Amino acid sequence: MGGGVEEWTQERTLEKPANQLDLSEEELNEEITRILTSNNPHAPQNIVRYTYKERTYKPMSTVDQLAVHCVLEGNLIHKDSDEARSQRAQQGLIKGQYTMQTSLNLSIYKAHKFTLFSCTMYDVYTEELQLQEKNKEKQRTQSSKEDKRETKLVPTETQSDDISKLARVSTNMERMVVQNIFDDIAQDFQYFEDSADEFSEGGTLLPLWKFHYSKAKRLSVTSLCWNQKYQDLFGVGLGSYDFTKQGSGMLLLYTVKNCTFPQYIFSTDSSVMCLDIHTKMSYLVAVGFYDGCVAVYNLKLKTMLPTHKSSVLSGKHTDPVWQVRWQKDDMDNHHNFFSVSSDGRVVSWTLIKVLKEYVYIRYTLSLKPILTLFICHADSGRCIDFHKEFDNMFLLGTEEGKIHKSSKAYSNHLIQTYNAHNMAVEAVRWNHFHPRVFISCSYDWTVKIWDHTVPTPMFTFDLNAAVGDVSWAPYSSTVFAAVTSDGKVHVFDLNTNKYKALCQQLVVAKDTSQLTHIEFNPVHPIIIVGDDHGYINCFKLSPNLRKKPKVSLLTLSGFPVK
């Protein structure tokens, strides 16, 4: 033991191997980079597949690099799976049989222990026979009721299945017929390009489809919204801006595959003033009405009524709802959206079982108290838009011509107020690409572009008519379009010309119709324009109007560009 301890305490000398390399200090300090890749060295390099379309062999550009070394299947099953339910059922059956056998043995054991009289045995048997007869009668009545239900339900189920199949087939046939009738328009949408753009700076709008519902002749187009998932589907809100001619409204959803008839039709008791389609749940449509109510329609359900609707009991606006905007789901994964109304409130609605509201903002005209019959005289909200990157920040346009910048985190505080227009702000929208830029328009004939950190506008454009709506293009940060009451569509590209529109085109007769709203398609180079007669016109942008900005080499290399 003593010798072992001494060996550990003694110092050891390191012996140098004979084949060790002699390296200098610089070679020892040299950094050697080693790159690890996920490529499989044993994967085949040249794989070809036969294409029946081109009738040739073509090499595959991508090869599966996954290499499986071990596959071990487990013997555990999830407790909520079908296999687990069947296993529990089998175990329960075995236990039940076991308990029955044990109880039977105990009863026999007791029968051996005690004496039974014949009268008691007779009474027990008679009671058992009576119970069996009652059970038989119950089974007969239940079976007769079930037979009646089956005889009633079977024809309706088969009839509904047949009708649904017939509806799908008829829809496809109708689209085929419509496409054959309007084949020239479909060809223009896919292939036509205006060659005149090569010789001029401006552009043109090519008319494509025209949408109109015969039962909505006296209604105006009050809102437009494209579906983000199905890019050929868009929603149309129909109502009236004239408070003396208020009545019923409509919510229509069209597809460019069939311009003759709407895909979905919902009739409403009040005028539809605004709508918004959920970006992820594309079957949910939020709608605001002239009577102050808001509702949510589910396109999956075969019903003409909304799944959720506010009322006087659940809470609603006291003035018309001018705009609704879907938001991200809350912490409990509940869908929610915001609405703005002329009563001066911005309200958040959450879809649970009934619509619940939470008032975020009530804007006052001034800090001085006003002695009126009302408790608080508030600004009349007109339009709203939320920031693309910062979810809490939003802009609110009012009927007094002001634009308020606020946050959902501060319910009674305004971050900044812009004296934007001399009349009501009809639309305010953040830019899709630049986080500081937004645009606004008004009936005072102007369109203004702002930097939200600066109190004055960067650009002001006078369009010589009341501007009903303005929209940014989804493909470029410098392209936007506006519609005016004289029937013209104005398309600007600030990258090409900062002073004049590249396109000013009359699309409806200015003496009889006024344009109300405009929307860019999220994917295709087309726009839809609505007027006050219920018509929706679709146009294709010429090449000069849909130029994408050029990306500089500094941006591609990752260097910051000032």
Coordinates of C-alpha atoms in Angstrom, one line a residue, residues 91-545:
Q91 CA -59.3 -5.2 -20.0
G92 CA -62.6 -4.0 -18.6
L93 CA -64.4 -6.9 -20.2
I94 CA -62.1 -9.4 -18.6
K95 CA -62.5 -7.8 -15.2
G96 CA -66.2 -7.8 -15.5
Q97 CA -66.2 -11.5 -16.2
Y98 CA -64.0 -12.2 -13.3
T99 CA -66.2 -10.2 -10.9
M100 CA -69.3 -12.0 -12.2
Q101 CA -67.7 -15.4 -11.6
T102 CA -66.6 -14.4 -8.0
S103 CA -70.1 -13.0 -7.1
L104 CA -71.7 -16.2 -8.5
N105 CA -69.4 -18.4 -6.4
L106 CA -70.2 -16.3 -3.3
S107 CA -73.9 -16.6 -3.9
I108 CA -73.6 -20.3 -4.3
Y109 CA -71.5 -20.5 -1.1
K110 CA -74.2 -18.5 0.7
A111 CA -76.9 -20.8 -0.7
H112 CA -75.1 -23.7 0.9
K113 CA -75.0 -21.9 4.2
F114 CA -78.6 -20.8 4.5
T115 CA -81.9 -22.5 4.1
L116 CA -84.4 -21.2 1.5
F117 CA -88.2 -21.7 1.6
S118 CA -90.2 -22.5 -1.4
C119 CA -92.4 -19.4 -1.0
T120 CA -89.5 -17.0 -1.1
M121 CA -88.1 -18.8 -4.2
Y122 CA -91.5 -18.5 -5.9
D123 CA -91.7 -14.7 -5.2
V124 CA -88.2 -14.1 -6.5
Y125 CA -88.9 -16.0 -9.7
T126 CA -92.2 -14.1 -10.3
E127 CA -90.5 -10.7 -9.8
E128 CA -87.7 -11.7 -12.2
L129 CA -90.3 -12.7 -14.9
Q130 CA -92.1 -9.4 -14.5
L131 CA -88.8 -7.5 -14.9
Q132 CA -88.0 -9.4 -18.1
E133 CA -91.4 -8.7 -19.6
K134 CA -91.0 -5.0 -18.8
N135 CA -87.6 -4.9 -20.4
K136 CA -89.0 -6.6 -23.5
E137 CA -91.7 -4.0 -23.9
K138 CA -89.2 -1.2 -23.5
Q139 CA -87.0 -2.7 -26.2
R140 CA -90.0 -3.0 -28.5
T141 CA -91.0 0.6 -28.1
Q142 CA -87.4 1.8 -28.5
S143 CA -86.9 -0.3 -31.7
S144 CA -90.2 1.0 -33.2
K145 CA -89.1 4.7 -32.5
E146 CA -85.7 4.1 -34.0
D147 CA -87.3 2.5 -37.1
K148 CA -89.5 5.5 -37.5
R149 CA -86.5 7.9 -37.1
E150 CA -84.5 5.9 -39.7
T151 CA -87.4 5.9 -42.1
K152 CA -87.6 9.7 -41.7
L153 CA -83.9 10.5 -41.7
V154 CA -82.6 8.2 -44.4
P155 CA -84.3 9.9 -47.4
T156 CA -83.3 13.4 -46.2
E157 CA -79.6 12.3 -45.7
T158 CA -79.5 10.7 -49.2
Q159 CA -81.3 13.7 -50.6
S160 CA -78.8 16.2 -49.0
D161 CA -75.8 14.1 -50.2
D162 CA -77.2 14.0 -53.7
I163 CA -77.9 17.8 -53.7
S164 CA -74.4 18.6 -52.4
K165 CA -72.8 16.4 -55.1
L166 CA -75.0 17.9 -57.7
A167 CA -74.1 21.4 -56.5
R168 CA -70.4 20.8 -56.8
V169 CA -70.7 19.3 -60.2
S170 CA -73.0 22.2 -61.4
T171 CA -70.5 24.7 -60.0
N172 CA -67.7 23.2 -62.0
M173 CA -69.8 23.1 -65.1
E174 CA -70.9 26.7 -64.7
R175 CA -67.3 27.8 -64.3
M176 CA -66.3 25.9 -67.5
V177 CA -69.1 27.5 -69.4
V178 CA -68.3 31.0 -68.2
Q179 CA -64.6 30.5 -69.0
N180 CA -65.5 29.4 -72.5
I181 CA -67.8 32.4 -73.0
F182 CA -65.2 34.9 -71.6
D183 CA -62.2 33.1 -73.0
D184 CA -60.7 36.3 -74.6
I185 CA -60.7 38.0 -71.1
A186 CA -59.0 35.0 -69.6
Q187 CA -56.4 35.0 -72.3
D188 CA -55.8 38.8 -71.8
F189 CA -55.4 38.2 -68.0
Q190 CA -52.8 35.6 -68.5
Y191 CA -50.8 36.7 -71.5
F192 CA -51.6 40.3 -72.8
E193 CA -48.9 43.0 -72.3
D194 CA -49.3 46.5 -73.5
S195 CA -46.4 47.1 -76.0
A196 CA -46.9 50.9 -75.8
D197 CA -45.2 50.9 -72.4
E198 CA -41.8 50.4 -74.2
F199 CA -42.1 53.9 -75.7
S200 CA -43.5 55.9 -72.9
E201 CA -43.2 56.4 -69.1
G202 CA -46.9 56.0 -68.4
G203 CA -49.1 53.0 -68.2
T204 CA -52.6 51.9 -68.8
L205 CA -55.3 49.7 -67.2
L206 CA -56.7 46.8 -69.3
P207 CA -60.4 46.1 -68.5
L208 CA -61.0 42.5 -67.6
W209 CA -64.1 41.2 -65.7
K210 CA -67.2 43.1 -64.5
F211 CA -69.1 41.8 -61.5
H212 CA -72.6 42.8 -60.6
Y213 CA -75.5 41.2 -58.7
S214 CA -78.9 41.9 -60.1
K215 CA -80.6 42.2 -56.6
A216 CA -78.1 44.9 -55.5
K217 CA -78.9 47.6 -58.1
R218 CA -79.5 50.4 -55.6
L219 CA -76.6 49.6 -53.2
S220 CA -73.1 51.1 -53.3
V221 CA -69.9 49.2 -52.9
T222 CA -68.8 50.1 -49.4
S223 CA -65.8 47.8 -48.9
L224 CA -63.5 45.4 -50.8
C225 CA -61.2 42.8 -49.5
W226 CA -59.1 40.0 -51.1
N227 CA -58.8 36.5 -49.6
Q228 CA -55.1 35.9 -48.7
K229 CA -55.3 32.1 -49.1
Y230 CA -57.5 31.9 -52.2
Q231 CA -56.2 34.7 -54.3
D232 CA -59.1 34.5 -56.9
L233 CA -61.7 35.1 -54.1
F234 CA -62.7 38.6 -52.8
G235 CA -65.4 40.0 -50.6
V236 CA -67.7 42.9 -51.4
G237 CA -69.8 44.9 -48.9
L238 CA -72.9 46.5 -50.2
G239 CA -74.8 49.3 -48.5
S240 CA -75.6 53.0 -48.7
Y241 CA -73.6 56.1 -47.5
D242 CA -76.7 58.2 -47.6
F243 CA -78.3 58.3 -44.1
T244 CA -81.7 59.2 -45.6
K245 CA -81.8 56.0 -47.8
Q246 CA -80.8 53.4 -45.3
G247 CA -82.1 49.8 -45.6
S248 CA -80.9 46.3 -46.0
G249 CA -77.4 45.4 -47.2
M250 CA -75.5 42.5 -48.6
L251 CA -72.2 40.6 -48.2
L252 CA -71.0 39.0 -51.4
L253 CA -68.0 36.9 -52.3
Y254 CA -66.9 36.7 -55.9
T255 CA -64.3 34.6 -57.7
V256 CA -62.7 35.6 -60.9
K257 CA -63.4 32.1 -62.2
N258 CA -67.1 33.1 -62.4
C259 CA -67.9 36.7 -62.9
T260 CA -71.6 36.2 -63.6
F261 CA -72.8 35.2 -60.1
P262 CA -71.4 35.4 -56.6
Q263 CA -69.9 32.4 -54.8
Y264 CA -71.5 33.3 -51.5
I265 CA -74.5 35.6 -50.8
F266 CA -75.5 36.9 -47.3
S267 CA -78.4 39.3 -46.9
T268 CA -78.3 41.7 -43.9
D269 CA -80.9 43.8 -42.2
S270 CA -78.6 46.9 -42.2
S271 CA -76.1 48.3 -44.7
V272 CA -72.7 46.6 -44.7
M273 CA -70.1 49.4 -44.2
C274 CA -66.9 47.4 -43.9
L275 CA -65.5 43.9 -44.0
D276 CA -62.2 42.1 -43.4
I277 CA -61.2 38.5 -44.2
H278 CA -59.0 36.7 -41.7
T279 CA -55.5 36.2 -43.1
K280 CA -55.0 32.6 -41.7
M281 CA -58.6 31.4 -41.1
S282 CA -59.7 32.4 -44.6
Y283 CA -63.3 31.3 -43.9
L284 CA -63.9 33.9 -41.2
V285 CA -65.3 37.3 -42.4
A286 CA -65.8 40.2 -40.0
V287 CA -68.4 42.7 -41.0
G288 CA -69.4 46.1 -39.6
F289 CA -73.0 47.5 -40.1
Y290 CA -74.5 50.9 -40.3
D291 CA -76.6 50.3 -37.1
G292 CA -73.4 49.9 -35.0
C293 CA -73.4 46.1 -34.9
V294 CA -70.5 43.8 -35.8
A295 CA -70.7 40.2 -36.9
V296 CA -68.6 37.3 -38.0
Y297 CA -69.6 34.9 -40.9
N298 CA -68.2 31.4 -41.3
L299 CA -68.1 30.4 -44.9
K300 CA -67.7 26.7 -44.0
L301 CA -71.2 26.6 -42.4
K302 CA -74.2 26.2 -44.7
T303 CA -76.2 29.0 -43.0
M304 CA -77.2 32.5 -44.1
L305 CA -76.8 33.9 -40.5
P306 CA -73.6 35.0 -38.8
T307 CA -72.1 32.8 -36.2
H308 CA -71.3 35.7 -33.9
K309 CA -73.1 39.1 -33.8
S310 CA -73.2 41.9 -31.3
S311 CA -76.4 43.3 -29.9
V312 CA -77.6 45.9 -27.4
L313 CA -77.3 43.4 -24.5
S314 CA -73.7 42.2 -25.4
G315 CA -72.7 45.7 -26.4
K316 CA -72.4 47.5 -29.7
H317 CA -71.5 50.8 -31.2
T318 CA -74.0 53.6 -31.2
D319 CA -73.0 54.9 -34.6
P320 CA -72.1 53.3 -37.9
V321 CA -69.0 51.0 -37.9
W322 CA -66.6 52.3 -40.6
Q323 CA -63.8 49.7 -40.5
V324 CA -62.9 46.4 -38.9
R325 CA -59.5 44.8 -38.8
W326 CA -58.5 41.2 -37.7
Q327 CA -55.7 40.8 -35.2
K328 CA -53.5 38.0 -34.1
D329 CA -55.1 35.5 -31.6
D330 CA -54.8 36.4 -27.9
M331 CA -53.1 34.5 -25.2
D332 CA -56.0 32.0 -25.0
N333 CA -55.9 31.4 -28.8
H334 CA -59.2 33.3 -29.3
H335 CA -59.8 35.1 -32.5
N336 CA -60.3 38.9 -32.1
F337 CA -60.7 41.9 -34.3
F338 CA -61.0 45.7 -33.9
S339 CA -63.7 48.1 -35.0
V340 CA -63.9 51.8 -35.3
S341 CA -67.1 53.9 -35.3
S342 CA -68.3 57.5 -35.4
D343 CA -69.1 57.2 -31.7
G344 CA -65.4 57.8 -30.9
R345 CA -64.6 54.3 -29.8
V346 CA -62.1 51.7 -30.9
V347 CA -63.4 48.4 -29.7
S348 CA -61.7 45.0 -29.5
W349 CA -64.0 42.0 -30.0
T350 CA -63.1 38.5 -28.9
L351 CA -64.9 35.4 -30.3
I352 CA -65.7 33.1 -27.4
K353 CA -69.4 32.2 -27.2
V354 CA -70.7 35.8 -27.4
L355 CA -69.0 38.9 -28.6
K356 CA -67.2 40.6 -25.7
E357 CA -65.9 44.1 -26.0
Y358 CA -63.1 46.1 -24.4
V359 CA -62.9 49.8 -25.1
Y360 CA -59.4 50.9 -25.9
I361 CA -59.7 54.5 -26.8
R362 CA -62.2 57.4 -26.5
Y363 CA -60.7 60.5 -28.1
T364 CA -61.8 64.0 -26.9
L365 CA -61.9 67.0 -29.2
S366 CA -60.0 69.2 -26.8
L367 CA -58.8 69.2 -23.2
K368 CA -61.4 71.8 -22.2
P369 CA -64.7 70.5 -20.8
I370 CA -67.8 71.0 -23.0
L371 CA -71.1 71.5 -21.3
T372 CA -73.5 69.5 -23.4
L373 CA -76.1 66.8 -22.7
F374 CA -73.4 64.2 -23.5
I375 CA -70.9 63.0 -20.9
C376 CA -68.0 63.3 -23.3
H377 CA -67.9 64.7 -26.8
A378 CA -65.6 62.4 -28.8
D379 CA -63.9 62.4 -32.2
S380 CA -65.7 60.4 -34.8
G381 CA -63.5 57.6 -36.0
R382 CA -63.5 56.9 -39.7
C383 CA -60.7 54.4 -40.6
I384 CA -58.0 52.4 -38.8
D385 CA -54.8 50.5 -39.7
F386 CA -52.3 48.6 -37.6
H387 CA -48.6 48.5 -38.1
K388 CA -47.1 45.6 -40.1
E389 CA -44.3 45.0 -37.6
F390 CA -45.4 46.5 -34.3
D391 CA -48.8 45.0 -33.4
N392 CA -49.6 47.5 -30.7
M393 CA -49.2 50.6 -32.9
F394 CA -52.1 51.8 -35.0
L395 CA -53.4 54.9 -36.9
L396 CA -56.9 56.3 -36.6
G397 CA -58.4 58.7 -39.1
T398 CA -61.3 60.9 -38.0
E399 CA -64.1 62.7 -39.6
E400 CA -62.5 66.0 -38.4
G401 CA -59.5 65.4 -40.7
K402 CA -57.0 64.4 -38.0
I403 CA -55.0 61.3 -37.8
H404 CA -54.1 59.9 -34.3
K405 CA -51.2 57.6 -33.7
S406 CA -51.8 55.4 -30.6
S407 CA -50.9 52.1 -29.0
K408 CA -53.0 49.3 -27.6
A409 CA -50.8 49.4 -24.5
Y410 CA -52.1 52.9 -23.6
S411 CA -55.8 52.9 -23.7
N412 CA -56.3 56.6 -22.9
H413 CA -53.2 58.2 -24.3
L414 CA -52.3 59.5 -27.8
I415 CA -48.8 59.2 -29.0
Q416 CA -49.1 61.8 -31.7
T417 CA -51.8 63.7 -33.6
Y418 CA -51.4 64.8 -37.3
N419 CA -53.5 67.7 -38.7
A420 CA -53.8 65.8 -41.9
H421 CA -56.8 67.0 -43.9
N422 CA -59.5 69.6 -44.1
M423 CA -62.3 67.0 -44.4
A424 CA -62.9 63.5 -43.2
V425 CA -60.0 61.0 -43.6
E426 CA -61.4 58.3 -45.9
A427 CA -58.4 55.8 -45.7
V428 CA -55.1 55.5 -43.9
R429 CA -52.7 52.6 -44.6
W430 CA -49.2 51.6 -43.5
N431 CA -46.7 50.8 -46.2
H432 CA -46.0 47.1 -46.7
F433 CA -42.3 47.5 -46.9
H434 CA -41.2 50.7 -45.1
P435 CA -42.0 50.6 -41.4
R436 CA -42.2 54.4 -41.0
V437 CA -44.3 55.4 -44.0
F438 CA -48.1 55.6 -44.3
I439 CA -50.5 57.1 -46.7
S440 CA -53.9 58.9 -46.2
C441 CA -56.6 60.3 -48.4
S442 CA -59.6 62.6 -48.0
Y443 CA -62.6 64.2 -49.7
D444 CA -60.5 67.4 -49.7
W445 CA -59.0 66.1 -53.0
T446 CA -55.6 65.3 -51.6
V447 CA -53.5 62.2 -51.0
K448 CA -50.7 62.6 -48.5
I449 CA -47.7 60.4 -47.7
W450 CA -46.2 60.6 -44.2
D451 CA -43.3 59.6 -42.1
H452 CA -44.8 58.8 -38.7
T453 CA -41.8 60.5 -36.9
V454 CA -42.4 63.8 -38.7
P455 CA -45.6 65.9 -38.1
T456 CA -45.8 67.2 -41.7
P457 CA -46.4 65.1 -44.9
M458 CA -43.5 64.2 -47.2
F459 CA -45.7 64.3 -50.4
T460 CA -49.0 65.9 -51.1
F461 CA -50.9 65.1 -54.4
D462 CA -54.0 67.1 -55.5
L463 CA -56.2 64.9 -57.6
N464 CA -58.9 67.6 -58.5
A465 CA -61.7 65.5 -57.1
A466 CA -62.9 63.9 -53.8
V467 CA -60.7 60.8 -53.1
G468 CA -62.7 57.8 -51.9
D469 CA -59.9 55.3 -51.2
V470 CA -56.2 54.7 -51.6
S471 CA -54.1 51.5 -51.5
W472 CA -50.4 50.5 -51.5
A473 CA -49.2 47.9 -54.1
P474 CA -48.1 44.6 -52.5
Y475 CA -45.1 44.3 -54.9
S476 CA -43.4 47.7 -54.5
S477 CA -43.0 50.2 -51.8
T478 CA -43.3 53.2 -54.1
V479 CA -46.5 52.2 -56.0
F480 CA -50.0 53.2 -54.9
A481 CA -53.4 53.8 -56.5
A482 CA -56.4 56.0 -55.6
V483 CA -59.9 56.4 -56.9
T484 CA -61.8 59.7 -57.1
S485 CA -65.5 60.7 -57.4
D486 CA -65.1 61.8 -61.0
G487 CA -64.7 58.1 -62.1
K488 CA -60.9 58.0 -62.5
V489 CA -58.2 55.6 -61.2
H490 CA -54.8 57.2 -60.4
V491 CA -51.7 55.0 -60.2
F492 CA -48.4 56.6 -58.9
D493 CA -44.9 55.2 -58.8
L494 CA -42.7 57.5 -56.8
N495 CA -39.6 55.7 -58.0
T496 CA -40.4 56.8 -61.6
N497 CA -42.1 60.2 -61.1
K498 CA -42.6 62.0 -57.8
Y499 CA -44.9 64.7 -59.1
K500 CA -47.5 63.1 -61.5
A501 CA -49.4 59.9 -61.8
L502 CA -48.2 57.4 -64.4
C503 CA -51.8 56.5 -65.2
Q504 CA -55.0 58.6 -64.9
Q505 CA -57.8 56.6 -66.6
L506 CA -61.5 57.1 -66.6
V507 CA -63.1 53.7 -65.9
V508 CA -66.8 54.8 -65.3
A509 CA -69.0 57.6 -66.5
K510 CA -68.3 60.5 -64.2
D511 CA -71.8 62.0 -64.7
T512 CA -73.6 58.9 -63.4
S513 CA -71.2 56.9 -61.2
Q514 CA -68.6 57.6 -58.5
L515 CA -65.8 55.3 -57.5
T516 CA -65.7 54.3 -53.9
H517 CA -63.0 51.7 -53.2
I518 CA -59.9 50.0 -54.7
E519 CA -57.8 47.0 -53.8
F520 CA -54.7 45.3 -55.2
N521 CA -54.6 41.6 -55.6
P522 CA -51.9 40.1 -53.3
V523 CA -50.4 38.0 -56.1
H524 CA -51.7 38.8 -59.6
P525 CA -51.1 42.2 -61.3
I526 CA -54.8 43.2 -61.2
I527 CA -56.9 45.6 -59.2
I528 CA -60.6 45.7 -58.4
V529 CA -62.6 49.0 -58.3
G530 CA -66.1 49.5 -56.8
D531 CA -68.6 52.3 -57.5
D532 CA -71.8 53.6 -56.0
H533 CA -74.0 51.5 -58.3
G534 CA -72.9 48.1 -57.0
Y535 CA -70.5 47.3 -59.9
I536 CA -67.0 45.9 -59.4
N537 CA -64.6 46.3 -62.3
C538 CA -61.3 44.3 -62.6
F539 CA -58.3 45.8 -64.4
K540 CA -54.9 44.5 -65.3
L541 CA -51.9 46.8 -64.7
S542 CA -49.6 47.4 -67.7
P543 CA -45.8 46.6 -67.3
N544 CA -44.9 50.2 -66.4
L545 CA -47.3 50.2 -63.5

